[in-house]
Coordinates of C-alpha atoms (C1' of nucleotides) in Angstrom, one line a residue:
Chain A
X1 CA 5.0 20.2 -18.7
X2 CA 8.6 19.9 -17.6
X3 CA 9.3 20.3 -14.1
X4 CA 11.2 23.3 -12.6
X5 CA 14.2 21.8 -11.5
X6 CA 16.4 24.6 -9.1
X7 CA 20.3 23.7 -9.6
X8 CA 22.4 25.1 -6.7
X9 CA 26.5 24.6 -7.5
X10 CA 29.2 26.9 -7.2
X11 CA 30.7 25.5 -10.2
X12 CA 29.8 27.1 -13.5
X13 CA 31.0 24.2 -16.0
X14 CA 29.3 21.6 -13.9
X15 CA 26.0 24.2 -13.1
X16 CA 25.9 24.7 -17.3
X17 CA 26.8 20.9 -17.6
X18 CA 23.8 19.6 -15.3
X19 CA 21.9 22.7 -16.9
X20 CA 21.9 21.6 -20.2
X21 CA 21.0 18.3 -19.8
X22 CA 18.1 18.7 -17.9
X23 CA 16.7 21.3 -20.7
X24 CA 17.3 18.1 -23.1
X25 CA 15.4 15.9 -21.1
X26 CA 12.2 18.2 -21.1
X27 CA 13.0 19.9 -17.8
X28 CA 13.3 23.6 -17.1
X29 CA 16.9 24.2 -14.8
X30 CA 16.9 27.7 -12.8
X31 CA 20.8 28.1 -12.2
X32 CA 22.3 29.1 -8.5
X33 CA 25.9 29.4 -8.5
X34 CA 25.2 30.1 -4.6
X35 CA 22.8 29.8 -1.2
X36 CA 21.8 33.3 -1.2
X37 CA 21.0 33.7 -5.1
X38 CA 19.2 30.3 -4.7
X39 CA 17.2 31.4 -1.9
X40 CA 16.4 34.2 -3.5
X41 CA 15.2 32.1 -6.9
X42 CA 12.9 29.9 -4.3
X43 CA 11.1 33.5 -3.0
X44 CA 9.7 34.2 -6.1
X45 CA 9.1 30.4 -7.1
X46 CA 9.0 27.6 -6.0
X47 CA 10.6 25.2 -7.5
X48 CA 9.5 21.4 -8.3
X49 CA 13.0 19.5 -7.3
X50 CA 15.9 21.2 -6.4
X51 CA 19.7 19.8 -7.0
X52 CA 21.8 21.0 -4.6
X53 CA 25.8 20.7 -4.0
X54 CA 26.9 19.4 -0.7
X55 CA 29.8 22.1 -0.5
X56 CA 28.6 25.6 -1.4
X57 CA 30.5 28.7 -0.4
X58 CA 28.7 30.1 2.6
X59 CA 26.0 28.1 3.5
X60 CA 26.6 24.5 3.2
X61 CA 24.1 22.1 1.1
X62 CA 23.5 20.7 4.1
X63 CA 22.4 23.5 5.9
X64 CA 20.3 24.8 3.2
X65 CA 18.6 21.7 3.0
X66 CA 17.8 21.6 6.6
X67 CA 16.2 24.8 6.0
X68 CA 14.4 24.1 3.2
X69 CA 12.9 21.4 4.9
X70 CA 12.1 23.8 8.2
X71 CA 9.9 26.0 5.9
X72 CA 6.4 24.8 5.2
X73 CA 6.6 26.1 1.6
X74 CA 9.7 24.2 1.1
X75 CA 9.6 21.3 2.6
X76 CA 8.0 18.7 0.6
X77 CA 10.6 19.7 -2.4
X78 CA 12.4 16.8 -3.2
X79 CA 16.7 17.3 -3.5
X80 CA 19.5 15.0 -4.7
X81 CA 22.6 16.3 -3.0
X82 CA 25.9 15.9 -5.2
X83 CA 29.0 15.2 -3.4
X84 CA 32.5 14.6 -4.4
X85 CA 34.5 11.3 -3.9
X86 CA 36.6 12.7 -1.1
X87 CA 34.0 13.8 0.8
X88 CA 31.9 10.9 0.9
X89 CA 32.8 9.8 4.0
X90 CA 31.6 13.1 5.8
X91 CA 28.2 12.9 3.5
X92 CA 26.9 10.4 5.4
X93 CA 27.3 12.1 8.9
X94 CA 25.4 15.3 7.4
X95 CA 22.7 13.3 5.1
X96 CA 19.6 14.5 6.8
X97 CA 16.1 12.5 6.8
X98 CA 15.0 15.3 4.1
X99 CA 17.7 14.1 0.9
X100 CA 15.7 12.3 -1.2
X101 CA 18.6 10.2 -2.8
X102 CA 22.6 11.5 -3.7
X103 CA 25.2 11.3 -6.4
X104 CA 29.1 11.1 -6.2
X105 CA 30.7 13.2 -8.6
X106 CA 31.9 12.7 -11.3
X107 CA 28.5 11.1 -12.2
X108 CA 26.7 10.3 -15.9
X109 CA 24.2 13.1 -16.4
X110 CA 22.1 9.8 -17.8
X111 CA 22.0 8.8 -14.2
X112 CA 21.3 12.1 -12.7
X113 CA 17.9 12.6 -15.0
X114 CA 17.0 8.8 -14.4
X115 CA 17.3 9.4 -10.1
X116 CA 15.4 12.8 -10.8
X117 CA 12.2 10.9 -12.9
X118 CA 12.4 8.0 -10.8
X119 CA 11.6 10.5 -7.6
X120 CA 9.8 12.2 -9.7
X121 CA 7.2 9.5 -10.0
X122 CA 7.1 8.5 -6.8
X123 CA 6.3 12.2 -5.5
X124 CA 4.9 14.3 -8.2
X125 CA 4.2 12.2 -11.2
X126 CA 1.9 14.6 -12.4
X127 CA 5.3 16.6 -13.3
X128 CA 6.4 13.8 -15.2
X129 CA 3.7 12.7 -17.2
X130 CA 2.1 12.7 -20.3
X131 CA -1.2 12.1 -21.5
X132 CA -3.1 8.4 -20.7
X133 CA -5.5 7.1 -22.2
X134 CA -7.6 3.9 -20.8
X135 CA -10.5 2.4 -22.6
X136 CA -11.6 5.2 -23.9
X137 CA -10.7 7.8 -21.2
X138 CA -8.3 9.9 -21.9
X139 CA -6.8 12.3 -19.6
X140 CA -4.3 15.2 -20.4
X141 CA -1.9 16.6 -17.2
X142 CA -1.3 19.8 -19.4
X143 CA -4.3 20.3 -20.4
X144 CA -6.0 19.6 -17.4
X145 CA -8.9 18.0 -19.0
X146 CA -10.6 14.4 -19.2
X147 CA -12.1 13.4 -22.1
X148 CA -14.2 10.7 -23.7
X149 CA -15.2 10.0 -27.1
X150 CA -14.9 13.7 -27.8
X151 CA -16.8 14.9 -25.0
X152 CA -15.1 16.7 -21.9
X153 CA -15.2 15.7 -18.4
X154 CA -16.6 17.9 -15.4
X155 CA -14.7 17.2 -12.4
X156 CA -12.9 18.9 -9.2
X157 CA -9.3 19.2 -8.6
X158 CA -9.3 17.0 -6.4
X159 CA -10.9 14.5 -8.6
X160 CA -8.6 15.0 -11.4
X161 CA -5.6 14.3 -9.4
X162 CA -7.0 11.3 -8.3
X163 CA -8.0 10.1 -11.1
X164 CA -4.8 10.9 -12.6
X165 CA -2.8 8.8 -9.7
X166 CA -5.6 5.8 -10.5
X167 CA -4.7 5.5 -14.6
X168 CA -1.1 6.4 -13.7
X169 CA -1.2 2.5 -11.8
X170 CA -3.8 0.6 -13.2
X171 CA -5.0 -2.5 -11.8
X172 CA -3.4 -1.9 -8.6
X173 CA -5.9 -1.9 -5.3
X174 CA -4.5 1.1 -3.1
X175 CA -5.5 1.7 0.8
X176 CA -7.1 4.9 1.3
X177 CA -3.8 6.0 3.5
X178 CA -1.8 5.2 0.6
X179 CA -4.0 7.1 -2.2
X180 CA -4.0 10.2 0.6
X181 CA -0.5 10.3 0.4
X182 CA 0.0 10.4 -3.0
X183 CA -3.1 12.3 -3.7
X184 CA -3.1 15.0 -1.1
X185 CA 0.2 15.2 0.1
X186 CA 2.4 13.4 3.3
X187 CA 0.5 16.0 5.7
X188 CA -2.1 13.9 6.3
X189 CA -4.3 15.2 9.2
X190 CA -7.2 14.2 6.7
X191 CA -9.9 11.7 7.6
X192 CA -9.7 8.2 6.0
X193 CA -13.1 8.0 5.1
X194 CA -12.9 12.1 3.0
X195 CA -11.4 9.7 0.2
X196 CA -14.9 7.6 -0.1
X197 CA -16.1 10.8 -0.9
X198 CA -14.3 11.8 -3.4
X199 CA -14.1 8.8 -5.4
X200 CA -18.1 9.3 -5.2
X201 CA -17.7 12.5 -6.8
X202 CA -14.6 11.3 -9.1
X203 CA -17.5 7.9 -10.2
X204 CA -20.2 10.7 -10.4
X205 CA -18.2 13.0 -12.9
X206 CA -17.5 9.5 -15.2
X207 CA -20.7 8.3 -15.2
X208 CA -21.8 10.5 -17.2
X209 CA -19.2 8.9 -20.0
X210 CA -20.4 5.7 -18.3
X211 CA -16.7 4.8 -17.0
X212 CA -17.8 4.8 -13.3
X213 CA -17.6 1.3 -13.6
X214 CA -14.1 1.6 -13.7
X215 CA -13.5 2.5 -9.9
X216 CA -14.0 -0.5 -8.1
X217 CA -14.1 -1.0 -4.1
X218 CA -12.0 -3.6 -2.7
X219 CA -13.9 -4.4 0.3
X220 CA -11.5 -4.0 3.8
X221 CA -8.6 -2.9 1.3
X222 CA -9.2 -0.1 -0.8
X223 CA -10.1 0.9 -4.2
X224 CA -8.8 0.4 -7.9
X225 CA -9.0 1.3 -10.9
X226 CA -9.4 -1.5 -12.9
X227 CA -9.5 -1.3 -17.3
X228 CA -11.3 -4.9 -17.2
X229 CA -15.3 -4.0 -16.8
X230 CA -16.1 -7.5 -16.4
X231 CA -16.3 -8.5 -12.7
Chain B
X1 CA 2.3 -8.2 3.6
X2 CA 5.2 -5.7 4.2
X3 CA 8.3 -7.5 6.0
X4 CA 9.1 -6.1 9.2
X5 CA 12.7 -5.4 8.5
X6 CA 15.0 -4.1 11.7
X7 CA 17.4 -1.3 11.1
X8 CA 20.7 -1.7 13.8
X9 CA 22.2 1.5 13.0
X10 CA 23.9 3.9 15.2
X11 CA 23.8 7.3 13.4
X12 CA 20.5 8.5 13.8
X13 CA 20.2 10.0 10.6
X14 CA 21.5 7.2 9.1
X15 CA 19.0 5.2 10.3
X16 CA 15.8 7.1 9.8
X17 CA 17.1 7.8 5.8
X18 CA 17.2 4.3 5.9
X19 CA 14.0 3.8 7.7
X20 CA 11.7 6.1 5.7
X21 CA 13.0 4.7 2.7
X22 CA 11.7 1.4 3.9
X23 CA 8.6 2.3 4.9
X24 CA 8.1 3.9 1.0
X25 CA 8.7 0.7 -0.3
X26 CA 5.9 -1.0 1.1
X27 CA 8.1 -2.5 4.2
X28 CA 7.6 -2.0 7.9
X29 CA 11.1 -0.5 9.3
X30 CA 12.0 -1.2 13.0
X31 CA 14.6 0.9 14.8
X32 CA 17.1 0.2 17.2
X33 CA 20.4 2.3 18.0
X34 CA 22.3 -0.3 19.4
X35 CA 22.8 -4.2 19.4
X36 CA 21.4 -4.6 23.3
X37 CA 17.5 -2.7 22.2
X38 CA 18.1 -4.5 18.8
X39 CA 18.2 -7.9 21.2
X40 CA 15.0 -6.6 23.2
X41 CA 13.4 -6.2 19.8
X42 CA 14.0 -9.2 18.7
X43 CA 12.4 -11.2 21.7
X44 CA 9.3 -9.1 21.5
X45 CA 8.7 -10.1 18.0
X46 CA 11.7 -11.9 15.3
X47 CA 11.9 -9.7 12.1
X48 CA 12.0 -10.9 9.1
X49 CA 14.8 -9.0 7.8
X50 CA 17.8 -7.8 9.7
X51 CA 19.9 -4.2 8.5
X52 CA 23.5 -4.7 10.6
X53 CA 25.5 -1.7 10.6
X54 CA 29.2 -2.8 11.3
X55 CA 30.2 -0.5 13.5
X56 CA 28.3 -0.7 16.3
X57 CA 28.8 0.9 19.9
X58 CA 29.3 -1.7 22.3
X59 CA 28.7 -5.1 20.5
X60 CA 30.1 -4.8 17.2
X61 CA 28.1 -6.0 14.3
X62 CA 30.1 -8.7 13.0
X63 CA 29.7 -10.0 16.5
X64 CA 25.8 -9.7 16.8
X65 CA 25.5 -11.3 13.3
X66 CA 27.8 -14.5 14.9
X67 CA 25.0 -14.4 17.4
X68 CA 22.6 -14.6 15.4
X69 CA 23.8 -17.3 13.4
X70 CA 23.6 -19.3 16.7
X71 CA 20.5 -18.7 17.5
X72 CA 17.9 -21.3 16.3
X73 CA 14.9 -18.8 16.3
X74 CA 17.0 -15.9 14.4
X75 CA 19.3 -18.7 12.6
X76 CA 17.7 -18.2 8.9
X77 CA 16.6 -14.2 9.0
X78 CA 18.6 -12.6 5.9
X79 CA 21.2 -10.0 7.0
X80 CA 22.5 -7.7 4.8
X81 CA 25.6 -5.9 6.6
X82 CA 26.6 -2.0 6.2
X83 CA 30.3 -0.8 6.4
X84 CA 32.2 2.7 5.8
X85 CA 34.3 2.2 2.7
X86 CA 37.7 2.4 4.5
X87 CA 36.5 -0.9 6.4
X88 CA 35.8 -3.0 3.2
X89 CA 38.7 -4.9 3.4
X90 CA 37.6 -6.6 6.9
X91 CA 34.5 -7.1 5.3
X92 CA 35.0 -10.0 4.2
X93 CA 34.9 -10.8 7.8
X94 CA 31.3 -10.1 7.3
X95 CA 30.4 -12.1 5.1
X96 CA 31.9 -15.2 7.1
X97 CA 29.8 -13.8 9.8
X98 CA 26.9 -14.7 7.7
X99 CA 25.8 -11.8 6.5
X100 CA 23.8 -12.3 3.0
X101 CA 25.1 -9.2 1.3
X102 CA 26.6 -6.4 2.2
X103 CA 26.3 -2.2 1.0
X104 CA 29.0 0.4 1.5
X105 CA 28.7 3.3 2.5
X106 CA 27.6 5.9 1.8
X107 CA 24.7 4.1 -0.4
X108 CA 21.6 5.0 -2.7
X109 CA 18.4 4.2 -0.6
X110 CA 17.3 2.3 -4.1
X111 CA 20.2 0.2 -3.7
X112 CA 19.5 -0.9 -0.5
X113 CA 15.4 -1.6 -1.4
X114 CA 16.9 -3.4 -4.8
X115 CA 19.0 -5.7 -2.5
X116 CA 16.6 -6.7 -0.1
X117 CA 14.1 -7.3 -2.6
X118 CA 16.6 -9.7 -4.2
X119 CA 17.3 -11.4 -1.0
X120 CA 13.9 -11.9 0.1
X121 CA 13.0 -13.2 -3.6
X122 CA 15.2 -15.9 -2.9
X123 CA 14.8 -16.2 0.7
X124 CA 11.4 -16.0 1.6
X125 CA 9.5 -14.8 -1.7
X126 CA 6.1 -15.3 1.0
X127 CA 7.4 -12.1 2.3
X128 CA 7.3 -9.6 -0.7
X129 CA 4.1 -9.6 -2.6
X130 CA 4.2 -11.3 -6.0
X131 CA 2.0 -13.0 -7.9
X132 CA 1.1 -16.9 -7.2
X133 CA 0.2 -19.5 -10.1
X134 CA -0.6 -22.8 -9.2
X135 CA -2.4 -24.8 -11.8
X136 CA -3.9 -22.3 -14.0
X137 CA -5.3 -20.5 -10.9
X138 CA -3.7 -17.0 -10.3
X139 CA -3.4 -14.8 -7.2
X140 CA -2.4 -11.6 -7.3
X141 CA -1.9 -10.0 -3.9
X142 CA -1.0 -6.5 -5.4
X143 CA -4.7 -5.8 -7.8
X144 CA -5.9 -8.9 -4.6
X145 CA -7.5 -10.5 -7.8
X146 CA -8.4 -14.2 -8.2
X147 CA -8.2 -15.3 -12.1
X148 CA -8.8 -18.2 -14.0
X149 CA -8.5 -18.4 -17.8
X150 CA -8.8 -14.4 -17.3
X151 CA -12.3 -15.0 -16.0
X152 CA -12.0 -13.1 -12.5
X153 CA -13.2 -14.8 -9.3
X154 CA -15.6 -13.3 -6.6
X155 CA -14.9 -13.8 -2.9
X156 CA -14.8 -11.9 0.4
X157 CA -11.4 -11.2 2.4
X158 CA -11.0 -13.5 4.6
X159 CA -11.6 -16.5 1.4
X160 CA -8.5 -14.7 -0.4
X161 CA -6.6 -14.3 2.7
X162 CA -7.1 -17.9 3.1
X163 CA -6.6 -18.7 -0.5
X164 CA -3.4 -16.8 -0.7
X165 CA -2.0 -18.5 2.6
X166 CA -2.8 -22.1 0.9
X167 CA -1.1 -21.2 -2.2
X168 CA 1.8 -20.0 -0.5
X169 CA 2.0 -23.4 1.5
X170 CA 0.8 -25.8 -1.3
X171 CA 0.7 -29.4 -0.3
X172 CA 0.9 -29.0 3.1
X173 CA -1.9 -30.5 5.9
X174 CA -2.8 -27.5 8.4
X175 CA -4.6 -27.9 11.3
X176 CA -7.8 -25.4 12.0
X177 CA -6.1 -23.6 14.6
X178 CA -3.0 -23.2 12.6
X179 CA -4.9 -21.9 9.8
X180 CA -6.7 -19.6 12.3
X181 CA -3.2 -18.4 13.6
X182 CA -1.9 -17.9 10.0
X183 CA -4.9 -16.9 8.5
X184 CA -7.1 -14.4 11.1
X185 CA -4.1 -13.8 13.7
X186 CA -3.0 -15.0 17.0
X187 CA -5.6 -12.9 18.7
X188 CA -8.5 -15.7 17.3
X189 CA -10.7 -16.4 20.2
X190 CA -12.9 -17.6 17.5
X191 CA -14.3 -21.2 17.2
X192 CA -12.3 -24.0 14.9
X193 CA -15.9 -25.3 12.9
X194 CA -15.8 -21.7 11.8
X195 CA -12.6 -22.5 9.2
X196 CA -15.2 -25.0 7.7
X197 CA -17.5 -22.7 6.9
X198 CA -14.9 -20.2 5.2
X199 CA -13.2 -23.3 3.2
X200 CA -16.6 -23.9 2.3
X201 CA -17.0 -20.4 0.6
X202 CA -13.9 -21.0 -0.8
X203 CA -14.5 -23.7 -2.4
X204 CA -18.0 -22.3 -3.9
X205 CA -15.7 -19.3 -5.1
X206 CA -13.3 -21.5 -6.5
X207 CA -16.4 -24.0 -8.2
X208 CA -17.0 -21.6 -11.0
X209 CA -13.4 -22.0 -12.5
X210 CA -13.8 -26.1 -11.4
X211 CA -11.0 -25.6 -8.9
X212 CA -12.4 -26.8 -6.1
X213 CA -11.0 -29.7 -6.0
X214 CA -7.5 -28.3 -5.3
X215 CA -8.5 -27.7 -1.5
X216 CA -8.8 -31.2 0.3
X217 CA -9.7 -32.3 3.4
X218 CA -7.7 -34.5 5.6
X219 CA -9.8 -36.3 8.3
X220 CA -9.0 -36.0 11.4
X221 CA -6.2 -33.1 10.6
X222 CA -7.7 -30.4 8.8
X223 CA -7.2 -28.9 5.1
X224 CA -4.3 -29.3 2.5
X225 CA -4.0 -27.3 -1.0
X226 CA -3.0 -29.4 -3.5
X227 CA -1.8 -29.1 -6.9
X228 CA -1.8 -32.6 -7.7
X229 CA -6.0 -33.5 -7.7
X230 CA -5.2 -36.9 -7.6
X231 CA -4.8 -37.9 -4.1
Chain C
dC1 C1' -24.6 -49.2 12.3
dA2 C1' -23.0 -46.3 15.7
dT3 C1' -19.7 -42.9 16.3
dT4 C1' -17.1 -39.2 15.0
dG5 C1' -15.8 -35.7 12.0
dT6 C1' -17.2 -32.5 8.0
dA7 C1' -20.4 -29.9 4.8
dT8 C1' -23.9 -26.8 4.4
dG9 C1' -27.7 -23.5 4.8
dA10 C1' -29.8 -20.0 7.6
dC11 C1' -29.3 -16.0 10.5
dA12 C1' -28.3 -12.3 13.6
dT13 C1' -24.6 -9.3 14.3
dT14 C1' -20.8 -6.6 13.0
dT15 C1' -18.1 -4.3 9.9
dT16 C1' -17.4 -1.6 5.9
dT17 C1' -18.9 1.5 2.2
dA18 C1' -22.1 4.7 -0.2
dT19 C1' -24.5 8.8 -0.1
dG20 C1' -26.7 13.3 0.8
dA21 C1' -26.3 17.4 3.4
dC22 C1' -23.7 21.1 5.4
dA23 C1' -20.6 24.7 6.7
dG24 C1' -16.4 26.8 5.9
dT25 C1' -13.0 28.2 2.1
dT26 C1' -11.4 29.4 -2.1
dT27 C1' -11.9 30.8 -6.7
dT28 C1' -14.3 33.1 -10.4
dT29 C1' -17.4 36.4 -12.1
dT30 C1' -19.6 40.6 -12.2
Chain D
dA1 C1' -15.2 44.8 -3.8
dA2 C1' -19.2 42.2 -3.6
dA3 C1' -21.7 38.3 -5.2
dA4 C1' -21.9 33.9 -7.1
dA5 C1' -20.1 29.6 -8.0
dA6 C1' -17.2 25.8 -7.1
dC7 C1' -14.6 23.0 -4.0
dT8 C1' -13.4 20.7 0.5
dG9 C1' -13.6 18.0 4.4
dT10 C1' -16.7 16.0 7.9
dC11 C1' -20.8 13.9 9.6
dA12 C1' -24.8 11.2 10.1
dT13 C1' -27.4 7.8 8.1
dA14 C1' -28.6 4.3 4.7
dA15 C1' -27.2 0.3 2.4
dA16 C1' -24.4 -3.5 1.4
dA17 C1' -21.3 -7.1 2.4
dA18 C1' -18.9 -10.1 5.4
dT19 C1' -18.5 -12.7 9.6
dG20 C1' -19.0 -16.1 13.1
dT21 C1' -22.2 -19.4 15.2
dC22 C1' -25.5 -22.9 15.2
dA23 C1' -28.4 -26.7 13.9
dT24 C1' -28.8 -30.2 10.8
dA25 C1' -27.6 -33.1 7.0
dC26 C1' -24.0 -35.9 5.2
dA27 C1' -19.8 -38.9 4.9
dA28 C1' -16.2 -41.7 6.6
dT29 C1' -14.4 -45.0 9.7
dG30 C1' -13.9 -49.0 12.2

DNA sequence: CATTGTATGACATTTTTATGACAGTTTTTT
DNA sequence: AAAAAACTGTCATAAAAATGTCATACAATG
């Protein structure tokens, strides 16, 4: 359920403060109090979101983000850098492409979890959520399963991330670019026309609850996933 | 659909942050490191949204914006300004320059999406995809549904593209090679009768809800979409 | 009522989507 | 560790839907 959130700071009361509040909001923290440790933490895990301070003794935030995003493993980990007041001005200058978004200390640890689940959704909302249910389908991210009216689903992984990203936005039609982004990942060396195909296998696994209906083709646009049968 | 918004930033990282976090919010960034390829930009093709970073090498941004201003064709784009925050107090300058808001630095990329959003809301609400109601008929250019009285109405692309470029321009007479231009794109070797025959299926998608009516011809002119039926 | 502009139905063509098969991988089972 | 099962992405082809054009019917205008 909760994400793994990776906290790099070299200070303890702010590491235990940011710590603490993450725990309270569902999230698991890993604590770093340096680069080395951290990089150490992300060898044998890695982690869903990583916090990371923008002056760390050693290797600066900055640099250890760069490298994070260098490594294939890494890279697609979203950060929010922290940064003090004074040192705003320089945060700019070293903000690389990677940062996903950045606080000023001193900030509300309100804020902080609200930046984290809003990045959250846009990237890995399957970290974030909990179970949906739509006319009758109900789907379960822990669980990994899909059921309806008692019965279980069959379907791929694939499938059930798809799904999952379709009942996440209802309604909304989605061009097969976008739903390869958020279903497979930014790398996108995958053929438009591989998501046709799975949405044939995702209708195929719910016709058997008779929900196929559900997926609908918007012709020169994309596809939706629409509650309202009627069409 | 997404505005084509031009980023005039010098610091490359800067820019791209800026850029990416465009392009994840539906919009179409456009780059330029300097106010003379931000001019060459502009010629090619006028944006729709202009990003002004205040320092600027060469032409300073305050000055580009006065240029701007001047210019008939780039008169009314929205220009939201960027500054460091030990220049805030000449901003104010900026604002006289015509810029429509203005961020500090260093910013949260939401921040900047939030403003622009507001902007265009009030600017040019054609430019950022929201829903349409005009006389019980409702378009939807996010789920690209057609409802009236929650009954759903059928119809290919090019009638909704067409239907969505009428509602956004209610009242007003357009030509067939306007609507052509507006409609199908500026590339349109394609015959004027063949509007007729798309208003046509329009019009029959339109029939079952009785809103037919609402598209008129004008003799002589072309078509008008009309709130009023009476005319 | 003749002229000019528009509506409409039919149709061939083009564009887009659905589907089944397949080969290479990965995962699970034995 | 080997065998079996499940999963992926890509293609080729079938099927469906949309498009633009044309000929003809219809309506408006003076």
């Amino acid at each position: 359920m909760g994400a793994n959130i990776l906290i790099v700071e070299d200070e303890e009361s702010i590491l235990e403060l940011i710590a603490i509040n993450l725990h309270q909001s569902g999230f698991t923290p890993i604590r770093a109090l340096n680069a080395e440790y951290a990089d150490k933490l992300i060898h044998e895990a890695v982690p869903d979101f990583i916090i990371l301070d923008w002056m760390l003794p050693g290797m600066s935030g900055i640099d250890f983000a760069k490298r994070l995003r260098s490594n294939t493993s890494t890279k697609k980990i979203p950060i929010i850098m922290l940064t003090a007041k004074s040192e705003e001005e320089n945060m700019i200058k070293g903000l690389d492409s990677g940062a996903d978004d950045y606080l000023t200390k001193p900030f509300s640890p309100r804020e902080l979890v609200a930046r984290i689940k809003a990045i959250l959704r846009r990237k890995a909302p399957e970290l974030i959520d909990e179970p949906i249910q739509i006319n009758k389908l109900h789907l379960d991210p822990t669980t990994y399963l899909v059921k309806s009216n008692g019965t279980t689903l069959q379907m791929g992984p694939t499938e059930f991330r798809l799904l999952h990203f379709f009942m996440k936005n209802p309604d909304r039609v989605f061009s097969r670019n976008h739903i390869l982004d958020k279903v497979w990942g930014n790398q996108s060396d995958i053929d438009d026309r591989t998501v046709d195909v799975h949405i044939k296998r995702l209708r195929d696994s719910l016709t058997l609850a008779k929900h196929h209906k559900l997926i609908q083709t918007v012709r020169g646009i994309g596809y939706r996933f629409c509650e309202n049968h009627k069409q």
